[in-house]
């Protein structure tokens, strides 16, 4: 019997498709395609992808955000990041069906590099749905739920915790706290899932199922991961919940992850 999230060969199956986009989100996806094409053009853009709940078909109008990856022909510049911010704001303002838009910028050389083979490469091949241009997944391998994949996708949680603490301390508005809650909740749940992924032998992006699977192996921490899943799905200005995740669950999860899978290979410092 094929494990959840895997194809008949035991590899992680690509989880999204354009024909799974809920009808309520068809307009914002079409607008994103048009705006990306007009703003970035073929001289900068190699390809664009959707990821998250919209291409998985599980998005909730007015609650879910729109997640996009743009693969550029060269490393992103400050001008590229400024254009992406304009695009995010424009999509969010024009479409009440989404609660924000998020754009990740990268370049084809990075996405196809050996260093990113089991992180961003896996992300493109398994979690991203092609929206524009050539699909880079054709140049990437197939992936299995191994300890190597776990290490390279989420083996850096410990380095994120100080930044999350700083963001929580600096958050002055409900919107800032809500955005942090969504980010912390998602990353924490997915780290919990990939911690046990090789033992479970499957894959899922469903936050509720991820928390359930994690809880089978770490029942004493199951309630905290459910809290993270709730915060990710229904982000609110819950500073107490964020403190639990950042100061209690987070350090334990980072230490356990290192003990089980090791630490993610270091990446070059960003600009």
XYZ file of C-alpha atoms in Angstrom:
271
model
C 0.000 0.000 0.000
C 1.392 3.427 -1.001
C 2.118 5.700 1.975
C 0.383 9.116 2.178
C 1.814 11.720 -0.176
C 3.903 9.261 -2.179
C 3.528 7.916 -5.701
C 3.582 4.231 -6.616
C 7.387 4.282 -6.697
C 7.652 5.593 -3.134
C 8.659 9.105 -4.165
C 6.983 12.268 -2.882
C 4.233 13.210 -5.318
C 3.823 16.811 -6.459
C 0.978 18.074 -4.335
C -0.620 20.936 -6.283
C -2.095 21.597 -9.710
C -3.773 24.516 -11.451
C -6.952 22.500 -11.897
C -7.203 22.193 -8.098
C -7.359 25.959 -7.552
C -10.757 26.672 -5.951
C -13.081 28.748 -8.171
C -13.067 31.607 -5.640
C -9.313 32.021 -6.201
C -9.274 31.731 -9.998
C -9.395 35.517 -10.429
C -6.455 36.289 -8.176
C -4.363 33.536 -9.781
C -5.104 34.929 -13.259
C -4.288 38.431 -12.058
C -1.037 37.232 -10.494
C -0.019 35.650 -13.792
C -0.749 38.881 -15.681
C 0.966 41.162 -13.150
C 4.082 38.987 -12.944
C 4.379 38.914 -16.729
C 3.955 42.675 -17.037
C 6.224 43.618 -14.133
C 9.138 41.206 -14.504
C 9.062 40.297 -18.187
C 11.024 37.520 -19.925
C 14.342 39.313 -19.529
C 14.202 38.839 -15.741
C 11.748 35.990 -15.173
C 12.531 32.374 -15.988
C 9.438 30.834 -14.376
C 6.807 31.411 -11.696
C 5.075 28.981 -9.339
C 2.185 28.805 -6.917
C 2.495 26.918 -3.668
C 0.492 26.488 -0.490
C -3.221 25.947 0.020
C -4.407 27.636 -3.200
C -2.908 25.110 -5.671
C -3.631 22.268 -3.233
C -7.323 23.184 -3.409
C -7.695 23.695 0.350
C -7.683 27.511 0.542
C -10.387 29.355 2.506
C -11.655 32.678 1.059
C -10.701 35.650 3.207
C -8.381 33.538 5.374
C -5.743 31.973 3.121
C -2.884 33.897 1.572
C -1.445 33.589 -1.931
C 2.070 32.146 -2.046
C 4.312 32.578 -5.090
C 7.874 31.672 -6.047
C 9.582 33.616 -8.835
C 12.648 31.994 -10.387
C 14.747 34.750 -11.928
C 17.455 34.392 -14.543
C 20.021 35.952 -12.192
C 20.275 36.463 -8.424
C 17.580 38.819 -7.078
C 18.558 42.452 -6.631
C 17.177 45.180 -4.400
C 15.119 46.373 -7.377
C 13.674 42.881 -7.834
C 12.707 42.740 -4.163
C 11.094 46.174 -4.375
C 9.059 45.084 -7.401
C 8.003 41.924 -5.578
C 6.797 44.034 -2.632
C 4.746 46.188 -5.011
C 3.274 43.046 -6.537
C 2.392 41.619 -3.117
C 0.657 44.813 -2.031
C -1.210 45.154 -5.325
C -2.586 41.624 -5.260
C -3.600 41.902 -1.607
C -5.386 45.219 -2.164
C -7.186 44.071 -5.303
C -8.430 40.704 -4.022
C -10.250 40.425 -0.669
C -10.404 36.663 -1.222
C -6.782 36.461 0.017
C -5.370 37.541 3.358
C -2.076 38.791 1.980
C 0.300 37.682 -0.748
C 3.823 36.411 -0.236
C 6.506 36.206 -2.932
C 9.752 34.267 -2.609
C 12.489 35.316 -5.028
C 15.300 33.053 -6.138
C 17.271 32.345 -9.301
C 17.585 29.279 -11.480
C 21.241 28.622 -10.652
C 20.455 28.522 -6.933
C 17.321 26.419 -7.315
C 19.198 23.835 -9.395
C 22.416 23.877 -7.341
C 23.820 20.882 -5.481
C 23.630 22.815 -2.213
C 19.886 23.369 -2.606
C 19.138 19.955 -4.122
C 17.320 18.743 -0.995
C 15.822 22.059 0.063
C 14.781 24.613 -2.553
C 15.104 22.023 -5.312
C 12.760 19.667 -3.481
C 10.454 22.607 -2.786
C 10.143 23.367 -6.508
C 9.801 19.744 -7.574
C 7.273 18.647 -4.951
C 5.527 21.651 -3.391
C 5.349 24.171 -6.262
C 2.812 24.316 -9.113
C 4.030 25.835 -12.404
C 2.290 29.081 -13.318
C 4.568 30.634 -15.960
C 7.600 29.509 -17.967
C 9.619 26.297 -18.087
C 9.085 23.971 -15.143
C 12.415 23.512 -13.349
C 11.155 20.258 -11.843
C 12.078 18.553 -15.128
C 15.739 19.178 -14.221
C 15.490 17.956 -10.632
C 15.484 14.423 -9.187
C 12.632 12.590 -7.540
C 12.602 12.644 -3.765
C 11.904 10.161 -0.993
C 11.098 10.952 2.678
C 14.645 10.422 3.939
C 16.661 11.763 6.850
C 18.800 13.721 4.362
C 15.699 15.493 3.069
C 14.578 16.176 6.644
C 17.971 17.640 7.576
C 18.251 19.913 4.559
C 14.676 21.224 4.641
C 14.228 22.016 8.324
C 17.512 21.383 10.094
C 18.001 25.089 10.811
C 15.193 25.798 13.265
C 17.632 26.771 16.003
C 18.973 29.654 13.916
C 15.461 31.034 13.418
C 14.480 31.252 17.073
C 16.518 34.394 17.956
C 15.033 36.227 14.953
C 11.514 35.202 15.936
C 12.102 36.479 19.484
C 13.296 39.802 18.105
C 10.279 40.097 15.798
C 7.864 39.300 18.626
C 9.482 41.867 20.915
C 9.344 44.486 18.154
C 5.811 43.706 16.959
C 3.763 46.844 17.618
C 0.570 46.050 15.712
C -1.892 43.192 15.487
C -0.999 42.759 11.818
C 2.689 42.253 12.663
C 1.891 39.728 15.379
C -0.544 37.904 13.089
C 2.034 37.647 10.302
C 4.629 36.311 12.731
C 2.125 33.813 14.111
C 1.418 32.451 10.654
C 5.124 32.112 9.846
C 6.104 30.562 13.190
C 3.123 28.207 13.200
C 3.759 26.905 9.692
C 7.484 26.418 10.124
C 7.115 24.764 13.522
C 4.526 22.274 12.300
C 6.499 21.394 9.204
C 9.626 20.926 11.284
C 7.693 18.607 13.582
C 6.407 16.639 10.602
C 9.818 16.281 8.923
C 11.358 15.235 12.248
C 9.236 12.065 12.122
C 8.826 11.851 8.323
C 11.400 9.083 7.709
C 9.883 6.937 10.471
C 6.344 7.589 9.245
C 7.374 7.030 5.638
C 5.050 9.572 4.029
C 4.521 13.248 3.264
C 1.770 15.817 3.817
C 1.415 19.593 3.828
C -1.838 19.376 5.781
C -1.103 21.095 9.072
C -3.663 19.127 11.064
C -2.457 15.774 9.778
C 1.156 16.859 10.319
C 0.429 17.584 13.979
C -1.414 14.276 14.335
C 1.462 12.282 12.824
C 4.024 14.074 15.001
C 1.932 13.310 18.074
C 2.156 9.564 17.423
C 5.900 9.728 18.096
C 6.034 12.546 20.654
C 2.726 12.451 22.553
C 4.091 14.654 25.328
C 4.539 17.509 22.811
C 1.453 16.818 20.691
C -0.629 19.593 22.259
C 1.991 22.212 21.510
C 2.230 21.204 17.859
C -1.568 21.361 17.588
C -1.296 24.885 19.002
C 1.209 25.715 16.240
C -1.136 24.287 13.596
C -4.045 26.360 14.919
C -1.913 29.505 14.877
C -0.822 28.823 11.300
C -4.360 28.172 10.031
C -6.116 30.889 12.010
C -3.431 33.462 12.716
C -4.256 35.969 15.395
C -2.490 38.343 17.747
C -1.828 35.590 20.318
C 1.453 36.609 21.898
C 1.143 33.970 24.639
C 0.887 31.157 22.085
C 3.850 32.555 20.162
C 5.911 32.681 23.349
C 5.172 29.001 24.029
C 6.270 28.033 20.523
C 9.394 30.200 20.440
C 10.668 29.730 24.000
C 9.512 26.208 24.916
C 8.634 23.992 21.967
C 11.143 25.636 19.615
C 14.344 24.990 21.591
C 13.297 21.418 22.354
C 12.370 20.758 18.719
C 15.649 22.219 17.437
C 17.685 20.069 19.825
C 15.751 16.900 19.022
C 16.032 17.587 15.300
C 19.800 17.955 15.558
C 20.056 14.722 17.542
C 17.961 12.770 15.015
C 18.930 14.287 11.652
C 21.865 16.663 12.162
C 22.198 20.313 11.186
C 21.406 21.759 7.776
C 24.445 22.536 5.609
C 25.400 26.230 5.979
C 24.309 28.640 3.239
C 26.121 31.777 2.074
C 25.101 34.924 3.919
C 22.349 36.860 2.169
C 22.661 40.446 0.897
